[in-house]
Amino acid sequence: MMEAILLVLTLLSIVKTKKWVNPASILLIMWVIIISLSRMGLYGLNATDEKFYYLIFIGLISFFVGFVLPKGKKRVVINRSWTDTSSFDKEDDMELNYRVCYVALICCILITIYKLKDLGFDFSNITLFGELNREGYGSKLANMLYEFIAYPLYNTFVCVTVVDFFFGRKDKWLIILTSFMCLVWILVSGGRIAFIRLLVSIIICMSLKTSAKQKLAKVFSNIKFLVALAVACAIFVHFTVLKGFDPLFNFYTDFAIQPKMFQYWAENINGQYAYGAASLFGFIYPFLYIVKNSLGLTQIPLGAAVYENIENTFNNWVTLGTSYRCNAYTSSFWYLYYDGRIVGIVIGMLLWGIVCKNVLKNTLNYPTIKNISIYILIMIGVIYSFTDMEFSKANYVLAFLFISKICFWQRRKRMK
């Protein structure tokens, strides 16, 4: 019954937005799959208390309400081509600053290489790096540059470069530097995240095309694109195999354990309330980090318990059944539950739905490279709700700042 209602709401969101791919449809269908797989209890997965399924259900309903209820001005119909955003950019007189982007990408690559060198990278066990608490390894300088510059820049350009490819001038240096950045990023993340986020960006850009079939055919007729896609898929499969699990078990683990992980960590916060600090920790952590290191403190001055509990979900491996020892995957619902239990889930998901609605509306009305990039970043947060709350990470929050204030500049007006 729960899953059926969510499927109906998925269809309503598609009708409302006239877009198959929208924040509500993606979130709802993804969680229908997760809930259904979790209830199966395959591979010895322990059963989840029904209470937590209902908390997730209530959160999804709240998101949908926030997504469809806010009313604003009627959507402006854009009668211009989506293949060239030069006319769109005139809406706010902003354009992509390619020289700044080149410098930023080079900085991201160099910092990532420095971080790898600092960690003592070893090609013989690349997947190990995906399991490390990277802030606990290496020097303070390497950790700071990685967390507050390199990682946010990665989140920035995995969106901006793809948007420029589909809607901008397809700048070759931007593509080359971003590709190299992703290859280096695989080494420091020890997994598939780089290709997953690139694929997400590509799919979302395609979903925004007014003539999707023709554009899709044109893209896939490009030999260079097909070769790059084949290489990316090969690397993706390679890293999946390196995990050492049966592919079906690996897939099931990725999309079934969230309710049980949510239950486990919800029962291990010892009556604490974060009052918004857990889900929005990414906004306050940079300031707390600066204060901590400036004063030489052993821990951050505020929210130390919140930070510790969040870190525990990533660093502590728990047993969920006969075949499972897992970390992370608490989902965004745990963060909101930690903030304020059911009230935190309802308010948090309602506000998140409103934000997604406004960002989508702004993107449809004014589809500039900047707005589309922000929309993709928002969508990445929605999709990754099955792992954690992206807004709890400084590297995700700072990416919005980099897109808004660094990648674009005011176009100079010519004197007549």
Coordinates of N, CA and C in Angstrom, one line a residue, residues 60-264:
L60 N 8.7 11.3 2.8 CA 8.5 11.4 1.3 C 7.2 12.1 1.0
I61 N 6.1 11.9 1.8 CA 4.9 12.6 1.6 C 5.1 14.1 1.8
S62 N 5.9 14.4 2.9 CA 6.2 15.8 3.2 C 7.0 16.5 2.0
F63 N 7.9 15.8 1.5 CA 8.7 16.3 0.3 C 7.8 16.6 -0.8
F64 N 6.9 15.7 -1.1 CA 6.0 15.8 -2.2 C 5.1 17.0 -2.0
V65 N 4.6 17.2 -0.8 CA 3.7 18.3 -0.5 C 4.5 19.6 -0.7
G66 N 5.7 19.7 -0.2 CA 6.5 20.9 -0.4 C 6.8 21.1 -1.9
F67 N 6.9 20.1 -2.7 CA 7.3 20.2 -4.1 C 6.1 20.7 -4.9
V68 N 4.9 20.4 -4.6 CA 3.8 20.7 -5.4 C 2.9 21.9 -4.9
L69 N 3.0 22.2 -3.6 CA 2.1 23.2 -3.0 C 2.5 24.6 -3.3
P70 N 3.7 25.0 -3.1 CA 4.0 26.4 -3.2 C 3.6 27.0 -4.6
K71 N 3.0 28.1 -4.6 CA 2.5 28.7 -5.8 C 3.3 30.0 -6.1
G72 N 3.6 30.2 -7.3 CA 4.3 31.4 -7.8 C 3.7 31.8 -9.1
K73 N 4.5 32.6 -9.8 CA 4.0 33.0 -11.1 C 4.0 31.9 -12.1
K74 N 3.1 31.9 -13.0 CA 3.1 30.9 -14.0 C 4.4 30.7 -14.8
R75 N 4.8 29.5 -15.1 CA 6.0 29.3 -15.7 C 6.1 29.9 -17.1
V76 N 7.1 30.6 -17.3 CA 7.3 31.3 -18.6 C 7.7 30.3 -19.6
V77 N 7.1 30.3 -20.8 CA 7.5 29.4 -21.9 C 8.6 30.0 -22.7
I78 N 9.7 29.3 -22.7 CA 10.9 29.8 -23.4 C 10.9 29.2 -24.8
N79 N 10.8 30.1 -25.8 CA 10.8 29.7 -27.2 C 12.1 29.9 -27.8
R80 N 13.2 29.6 -27.1 CA 14.5 29.7 -27.6 C 15.2 28.3 -27.5
S81 N 16.2 28.1 -28.3 CA 16.8 26.8 -28.4 C 17.7 26.5 -27.1
W82 N 17.6 25.3 -26.6 CA 18.4 24.9 -25.5 C 19.8 24.5 -25.9
T83 N 20.1 24.5 -27.2 CA 21.4 24.1 -27.6 C 22.4 25.2 -27.5
D84 N 22.0 26.4 -27.3 CA 22.9 27.5 -27.2 C 22.4 28.4 -26.1
T85 N 23.1 28.5 -25.0 CA 22.6 29.3 -23.9 C 23.1 30.7 -23.9
S86 N 23.7 31.2 -25.0 CA 24.2 32.5 -25.0 C 23.1 33.5 -24.9
S87 N 21.9 33.2 -25.5 CA 20.7 34.0 -25.3 C 20.2 34.0 -23.9
F88 N 20.2 32.8 -23.3 CA 19.7 32.7 -21.9 C 20.6 33.5 -21.0
D89 N 21.9 33.5 -21.2 CA 22.8 34.1 -20.3 C 22.6 35.6 -20.2
K90 N 21.9 36.2 -21.3 CA 21.6 37.6 -21.3 C 20.6 38.0 -20.2
E91 N 19.9 36.9 -19.7 CA 18.9 37.2 -18.7 C 19.5 37.8 -17.5
D92 N 20.6 37.4 -17.1 CA 21.3 38.0 -15.9 C 22.7 38.5 -16.3
D93 N 23.0 38.5 -17.6 CA 24.3 39.1 -18.1 C 25.5 38.4 -17.4
M94 N 25.4 37.1 -17.2 CA 26.5 36.3 -16.7 C 27.0 35.3 -17.7
E95 N 28.3 35.0 -17.6 CA 28.9 34.0 -18.5 C 29.9 33.2 -17.7
L96 N 30.2 32.0 -18.2 CA 31.2 31.1 -17.6 C 32.6 31.7 -17.8
N97 N 33.3 31.9 -16.7 CA 34.7 32.4 -16.8 C 35.7 31.3 -17.0
Y98 N 36.0 31.0 -18.2 CA 36.8 29.8 -18.5 C 38.2 29.8 -18.0
R99 N 38.8 31.0 -18.0 CA 40.2 31.0 -17.4 C 40.2 30.7 -15.9
V100 N 39.2 31.3 -15.2 CA 39.1 31.0 -13.8 C 38.9 29.5 -13.6
C101 N 38.0 28.9 -14.4 CA 37.7 27.5 -14.3 C 38.9 26.6 -14.6
Y102 N 39.8 27.0 -15.6 CA 41.0 26.2 -15.8 C 41.9 26.2 -14.6
V103 N 42.1 27.4 -14.0 CA 42.9 27.6 -12.8 C 42.4 26.7 -11.6
A104 N 41.0 26.8 -11.5 CA 40.4 26.1 -10.4 C 40.6 24.6 -10.6
L105 N 40.4 24.1 -11.8 CA 40.6 22.7 -12.1 C 42.0 22.2 -11.8
I106 N 42.9 23.0 -12.3 CA 44.4 22.6 -12.1 C 44.7 22.6 -10.6
C107 N 44.1 23.5 -9.8 CA 44.3 23.5 -8.3 C 43.7 22.3 -7.7
C108 N 42.5 21.9 -8.2 CA 41.8 20.7 -7.7 C 42.7 19.5 -7.9
I109 N 43.2 19.4 -9.2 CA 44.0 18.2 -9.5 C 45.3 18.1 -8.7
L110 N 46.0 19.3 -8.5 CA 47.3 19.3 -7.8 C 47.0 19.0 -6.3
I111 N 46.0 19.5 -5.7 CA 45.7 19.3 -4.3 C 45.3 17.8 -4.1
T112 N 44.6 17.2 -5.1 CA 44.3 15.8 -5.0 C 45.5 14.9 -5.1
I113 N 46.4 15.3 -6.0 CA 47.7 14.5 -6.1 C 48.5 14.7 -4.8
Y114 N 48.5 15.9 -4.3 CA 49.2 16.1 -3.0 C 48.6 15.3 -1.9
K115 N 47.3 15.2 -1.9 CA 46.6 14.4 -0.8 C 47.0 12.9 -1.0
L116 N 47.0 12.4 -2.2 CA 47.4 11.1 -2.4 C 48.8 10.8 -2.0
K117 N 49.7 11.7 -2.3 CA 51.1 11.6 -1.9 C 51.2 11.6 -0.4
D118 N 50.4 12.4 0.2 CA 50.5 12.6 1.7 C 50.0 11.3 2.4
L119 N 49.0 10.6 1.7 CA 48.4 9.4 2.3 C 49.3 8.2 2.0
G120 N 50.3 8.3 1.1 CA 51.1 7.2 0.7 C 50.3 6.2 -0.2
F121 N 49.8 6.8 -1.3 CA 48.9 6.0 -2.1 C 49.6 4.7 -2.7
D122 N 48.8 3.7 -2.8 CA 49.3 2.4 -3.3 C 48.3 1.8 -4.3
F123 N 48.7 1.7 -5.5 CA 47.9 1.2 -6.6 C 47.4 -0.3 -6.3
S124 N 48.2 -1.0 -5.5 CA 47.8 -2.4 -5.3 C 46.6 -2.6 -4.5
N125 N 46.1 -1.6 -3.8 CA 44.9 -1.7 -3.0 C 44.1 -0.4 -3.0
I126 N 43.6 -0.1 -4.3 CA 43.0 1.2 -4.5 C 41.7 1.3 -3.7
T127 N 40.9 0.2 -3.6 CA 39.6 0.3 -2.9 C 39.7 0.6 -1.4
L128 N 40.9 0.4 -0.8 CA 41.1 0.8 0.6 C 40.9 2.2 0.8
F129 N 41.2 3.1 -0.1 CA 41.1 4.5 0.1 C 39.6 5.0 0.2
G130 N 38.7 4.1 -0.4 CA 37.3 4.5 -0.2 C 36.8 4.2 1.2
E131 N 37.5 3.4 2.0 CA 37.1 3.0 3.3 C 37.8 3.8 4.4
L132 N 38.8 4.6 4.0 CA 39.5 5.4 5.0 C 38.7 6.6 5.5
N133 N 38.9 6.9 6.8 CA 38.5 8.2 7.3 C 39.6 9.2 6.9
R134 N 39.4 9.8 5.7 CA 40.5 10.5 5.1 C 40.9 11.7 5.9
E135 N 40.0 12.3 6.7 CA 40.4 13.4 7.6 C 41.3 13.0 8.7
G136 N 41.3 11.7 9.0 CA 42.2 11.2 10.1 C 43.6 10.8 9.6
Y137 N 43.8 10.9 8.3 CA 45.1 10.5 7.7 C 45.8 11.7 7.1
G138 N 47.1 11.7 7.1 CA 47.8 12.8 6.4 C 47.9 14.0 7.3
S139 N 48.5 15.1 6.7 CA 48.8 16.3 7.4 C 47.5 17.2 7.5
K140 N 47.5 18.1 8.4 CA 46.4 19.1 8.5 C 46.2 19.9 7.3
L141 N 47.4 20.3 6.7 CA 47.3 21.1 5.5 C 46.7 20.4 4.3
A142 N 47.1 19.1 4.1 CA 46.5 18.3 3.0 C 45.0 18.1 3.3
N143 N 44.6 17.8 4.5 CA 43.2 17.6 4.8 C 42.4 18.8 4.6
M144 N 42.9 20.0 5.0 CA 42.2 21.3 4.8 C 42.0 21.6 3.3
L145 N 43.1 21.5 2.5 CA 43.0 21.8 1.1 C 42.0 20.9 0.4
Y146 N 42.1 19.6 0.8 CA 41.2 18.6 0.2 C 39.8 18.8 0.5
E147 N 39.5 19.0 1.8 CA 38.1 19.1 2.2 C 37.4 20.4 1.8
F148 N 38.1 21.5 1.8 CA 37.5 22.9 1.6 C 37.8 23.5 0.2
I149 N 38.7 22.9 -0.6 CA 39.0 23.4 -1.9 C 38.8 22.3 -3.0
A150 N 39.5 21.2 -2.9 CA 39.5 20.2 -3.9 C 38.2 19.5 -4.1
Y151 N 37.6 19.0 -3.0 CA 36.4 18.3 -3.0 C 35.2 19.2 -3.5
P152 N 35.1 20.4 -2.9 CA 34.0 21.3 -3.5 C 34.2 21.6 -5.0
L153 N 35.4 21.7 -5.4 CA 35.7 22.0 -6.8 C 35.3 20.8 -7.7
Y154 N 35.5 19.6 -7.2 CA 35.1 18.4 -7.9 C 33.6 18.4 -8.0
N155 N 32.8 18.7 -6.9 CA 31.4 18.7 -7.0 C 30.9 19.8 -7.9
T156 N 31.7 20.9 -8.0 CA 31.3 22.0 -8.9 C 31.4 21.6 -10.4
F157 N 32.6 21.1 -10.8 CA 32.9 20.9 -12.2 C 32.3 19.6 -12.8
V158 N 31.9 18.7 -11.9 CA 31.2 17.5 -12.4 C 29.8 18.0 -12.9
C159 N 29.3 19.1 -12.5 CA 28.1 19.7 -13.0 C 28.4 20.7 -14.1
V160 N 29.2 21.7 -13.9 CA 29.4 22.8 -14.8 C 30.0 22.3 -16.1
T161 N 30.9 21.4 -16.1 CA 31.5 21.0 -17.4 C 30.5 20.2 -18.3
V162 N 29.7 19.4 -17.6 CA 28.7 18.6 -18.4 C 27.7 19.6 -19.0
V163 N 27.3 20.6 -18.2 CA 26.3 21.6 -18.7 C 26.9 22.4 -19.9
D164 N 28.2 22.7 -19.7 CA 28.9 23.5 -20.8 C 28.9 22.6 -22.1
F165 N 29.1 21.3 -21.9 CA 29.1 20.4 -23.1 C 27.8 20.3 -23.8
F166 N 26.7 20.3 -23.0 CA 25.4 20.1 -23.7 C 24.8 21.5 -24.1
F167 N 25.1 22.6 -23.3 CA 24.4 23.8 -23.6 C 25.3 25.0 -23.9
G168 N 26.6 24.8 -23.7 CA 27.6 25.9 -23.9 C 28.4 25.7 -25.1
R169 N 29.7 26.1 -25.0 CA 30.5 26.0 -26.2 C 31.4 24.8 -26.3
K170 N 31.1 23.8 -25.4 CA 31.9 22.5 -25.4 C 33.4 22.8 -25.4
D171 N 33.8 23.6 -24.4 CA 35.2 23.9 -24.3 C 36.1 22.7 -24.1
K172 N 37.1 22.5 -25.0 CA 37.9 21.3 -24.9 C 38.8 21.2 -23.7
W173 N 39.3 22.3 -23.3 CA 40.2 22.3 -22.1 C 39.4 22.1 -20.9
L174 N 38.2 22.6 -20.8 CA 37.3 22.3 -19.7 C 37.0 20.8 -19.6
I175 N 36.8 20.2 -20.7 CA 36.5 18.7 -20.8 C 37.7 17.9 -20.4
I176 N 38.9 18.3 -21.0 CA 40.1 17.5 -20.7 C 40.5 17.6 -19.2
L177 N 40.5 18.8 -18.7 CA 40.9 19.0 -17.3 C 39.9 18.3 -16.3
T178 N 38.6 18.4 -16.6 CA 37.6 17.7 -15.8 C 37.7 16.2 -15.9
S179 N 38.0 15.7 -17.1 CA 38.2 14.2 -17.2 C 39.4 13.8 -16.4
F180 N 40.5 14.5 -16.4 CA 41.7 14.2 -15.6 C 41.4 14.3 -14.2
M181 N 40.6 15.3 -13.8 CA 40.2 15.5 -12.4 C 39.4 14.3 -11.9
C182 N 38.5 13.8 -12.7 CA 37.7 12.6 -12.3 C 38.6 11.3 -12.2
L183 N 39.6 11.2 -13.1 CA 40.5 10.0 -13.0 C 41.3 10.1 -11.7
V184 N 41.8 11.3 -11.4 CA 42.6 11.4 -10.1 C 41.6 11.2 -9.0
W185 N 40.4 11.6 -9.1 CA 39.5 11.5 -8.0 C 39.1 10.1 -7.7
I186 N 39.1 9.2 -8.7 CA 38.9 7.8 -8.5 C 39.9 7.3 -7.5
L187 N 41.1 7.7 -7.6 CA 42.2 7.2 -6.8 C 42.0 7.6 -5.3
V188 N 41.5 8.8 -5.1 CA 41.4 9.3 -3.7 C 40.1 8.8 -3.1
S189 N 39.1 8.6 -3.9 CA 37.8 8.1 -3.4 C 37.7 6.6 -3.3
G190 N 38.6 5.9 -4.1 CA 38.7 4.5 -4.1 C 37.4 3.8 -4.6
G191 N 36.7 4.4 -5.5 CA 35.4 3.9 -5.9 C 34.9 4.5 -7.2
R192 N 33.5 4.4 -7.3 CA 32.9 4.7 -8.6 C 32.2 6.1 -8.6
I193 N 32.3 6.9 -7.5 CA 31.5 8.1 -7.3 C 31.7 9.1 -8.4
A194 N 32.9 9.2 -9.0 CA 33.2 10.2 -10.0 C 32.3 9.9 -11.3
F195 N 32.3 8.6 -11.7 CA 31.5 8.2 -12.9 C 30.0 8.3 -12.6
I196 N 29.6 7.9 -11.4 CA 28.2 8.0 -11.1 C 27.7 9.4 -11.1
R197 N 28.4 10.3 -10.6 CA 28.0 11.7 -10.6 C 28.0 12.3 -12.0
L198 N 29.0 12.0 -12.8 CA 29.1 12.4 -14.2 C 27.9 11.9 -14.9
L199 N 27.5 10.6 -14.7 CA 26.4 10.0 -15.4 C 25.1 10.7 -15.0
V200 N 25.0 11.0 -13.7 CA 23.8 11.7 -13.2 C 23.7 13.1 -14.0
S201 N 24.8 13.8 -14.1 CA 24.8 15.1 -14.7 C 24.4 15.0 -16.2
I202 N 24.9 14.0 -16.9 CA 24.5 13.8 -18.3 C 23.1 13.5 -18.4
I203 N 22.5 12.6 -17.6 CA 21.1 12.2 -17.7 C 20.2 13.4 -17.5
I204 N 20.5 14.2 -16.5 CA 19.7 15.4 -16.2 C 19.8 16.4 -17.3
C205 N 20.9 16.6 -17.9 CA 21.0 17.5 -19.0 C 20.2 17.0 -20.2
M206 N 20.2 15.7 -20.4 CA 19.4 15.2 -21.5 C 17.9 15.3 -21.2
S207 N 17.6 15.2 -20.0 CA 16.1 15.3 -19.6 C 15.6 16.8 -19.8
L208 N 16.5 17.7 -19.9 CA 16.1 19.1 -20.1 C 16.0 19.5 -21.5
K209 N 16.5 18.7 -22.4 CA 16.5 19.0 -23.8 C 15.0 19.0 -24.3
T210 N 14.7 19.9 -25.2 CA 13.3 20.0 -25.7 C 13.1 18.9 -26.8
S211 N 14.2 18.5 -27.4 CA 14.0 17.4 -28.4 C 15.0 16.3 -28.1
A212 N 14.6 15.6 -27.0 CA 15.5 14.6 -26.4 C 15.9 13.5 -27.3
K213 N 15.0 13.0 -28.1 CA 15.4 11.8 -29.0 C 16.4 12.2 -30.0
Q214 N 16.2 13.4 -30.7 CA 17.2 13.9 -31.7 C 18.5 14.2 -31.0
K215 N 18.5 14.8 -29.9 CA 19.8 15.2 -29.2 C 20.5 13.9 -28.8
L216 N 19.7 12.9 -28.3 CA 20.3 11.7 -27.8 C 21.0 11.0 -28.9
A217 N 20.3 10.9 -30.1 CA 20.8 10.2 -31.3 C 22.1 10.9 -31.7
K218 N 22.1 12.3 -31.7 CA 23.3 13.0 -32.1 C 24.5 12.8 -31.2
V219 N 24.2 12.7 -29.9 CA 25.3 12.5 -28.9 C 25.9 11.1 -29.1
F220 N 25.0 10.1 -29.3 CA 25.5 8.7 -29.4 C 26.1 8.4 -30.8
S221 N 25.9 9.3 -31.7 CA 26.5 9.1 -33.0 C 28.0 9.7 -33.0
N222 N 28.4 10.3 -31.9 CA 29.7 10.8 -31.8 C 30.7 9.7 -31.3
I223 N 31.6 9.4 -32.2 CA 32.5 8.3 -31.9 C 33.4 8.5 -30.6
K224 N 33.8 9.8 -30.5 CA 34.6 10.1 -29.3 C 33.8 9.9 -28.0
F225 N 32.6 10.3 -28.1 CA 31.7 10.1 -26.9 C 31.5 8.7 -26.6
L226 N 31.3 7.8 -27.6 CA 31.1 6.4 -27.4 C 32.3 5.7 -26.8
V227 N 33.5 6.1 -27.3 CA 34.7 5.6 -26.7 C 34.9 6.0 -25.3
A228 N 34.6 7.2 -25.0 CA 34.7 7.7 -23.6 C 33.8 7.0 -22.7
L229 N 32.5 6.8 -23.2 CA 31.5 6.1 -22.4 C 31.9 4.7 -22.2
A230 N 32.5 4.0 -23.2 CA 32.9 2.6 -23.0 C 34.0 2.5 -22.0
V231 N 35.0 3.4 -22.0 CA 36.1 3.4 -21.1 C 35.5 3.6 -19.7
A232 N 34.6 4.6 -19.5 CA 34.0 4.9 -18.2 C 33.3 3.7 -17.7
C233 N 32.5 3.0 -18.5 CA 31.8 1.8 -18.1 C 32.7 0.7 -17.7
A234 N 33.8 0.5 -18.4 CA 34.8 -0.5 -18.1 C 35.4 -0.2 -16.7
I235 N 35.8 1.0 -16.5 CA 36.3 1.4 -15.2 C 35.3 1.2 -14.1
F236 N 34.1 1.5 -14.3 CA 33.0 1.4 -13.3 C 32.9 -0.1 -13.0
V237 N 32.8 -1.0 -14.0 CA 32.7 -2.4 -13.7 C 33.9 -2.9 -13.0
H238 N 35.1 -2.4 -13.4 CA 36.3 -2.8 -12.7 C 36.3 -2.6 -11.2
F239 N 35.9 -1.4 -10.8 CA 35.8 -1.0 -9.4 C 34.7 -1.8 -8.7
T240 N 33.7 -2.1 -9.4 CA 32.6 -3.0 -8.8 C 33.2 -4.4 -8.5
V241 N 33.9 -4.9 -9.4 CA 34.5 -6.2 -9.2 C 35.6 -6.2 -8.1
L242 N 36.3 -5.1 -8.0 CA 37.3 -5.0 -7.0 C 36.7 -5.1 -5.6
K243 N 35.5 -4.8 -5.4 CA 34.8 -4.9 -4.1 C 34.7 -6.3 -3.6
G244 N 34.9 -7.3 -4.6 CA 34.9 -8.7 -4.2 C 33.6 -9.3 -3.9
F245 N 32.5 -8.7 -4.3 CA 31.2 -9.3 -4.0 C 30.5 -9.8 -5.3
D246 N 29.5 -10.6 -5.1 CA 28.7 -11.0 -6.2 C 27.9 -9.7 -6.6
P247 N 27.9 -9.4 -7.9 CA 27.2 -8.2 -8.4 C 25.8 -8.0 -7.9
L248 N 25.0 -9.0 -7.9 CA 23.6 -8.9 -7.4 C 23.6 -8.6 -5.9
F249 N 24.5 -9.2 -5.2 CA 24.6 -8.9 -3.7 C 25.0 -7.5 -3.5
N250 N 25.9 -7.0 -4.3 CA 26.4 -5.7 -4.2 C 25.3 -4.7 -4.5
F251 N 24.5 -4.9 -5.6 CA 23.4 -4.1 -5.9 C 22.4 -4.1 -4.8
Y252 N 22.1 -5.3 -4.3 CA 21.0 -5.4 -3.2 C 21.5 -4.6 -2.0
T253 N 22.8 -4.8 -1.7 CA 23.3 -4.1 -0.5 C 23.2 -2.6 -0.6
D254 N 23.5 -2.1 -1.8 CA 23.4 -0.6 -2.1 C 22.0 0.0 -2.0
F255 N 21.0 -0.9 -2.3 CA 19.6 -0.4 -2.3 C 18.6 -1.1 -1.4
A256 N 19.1 -1.7 -0.3 CA 18.2 -2.4 0.6 C 18.5 -2.1 2.0
I257 N 19.7 -1.7 2.4 CA 20.1 -1.7 3.8 C 19.7 -0.4 4.5
Q258 N 19.3 0.6 3.7 CA 19.0 2.0 4.3 C 18.0 2.0 5.5
P259 N 16.9 1.4 5.3 CA 15.9 1.4 6.5 C 16.5 0.8 7.7
K260 N 17.3 -0.3 7.6 CA 17.9 -1.0 8.7 C 19.0 -0.2 9.3
M261 N 19.8 0.5 8.5 CA 20.8 1.4 9.0 C 20.2 2.6 9.7
F262 N 19.2 3.1 9.1 CA 18.4 4.2 9.7 C 18.0 3.8 11.1
Q263 N 17.4 2.6 11.3 CA 16.9 2.1 12.6 C 18.1 2.0 13.5
Y264 N 19.2 1.3 13.1 CA 20.3 1.1 14.0 C 20.9 2.4 14.6

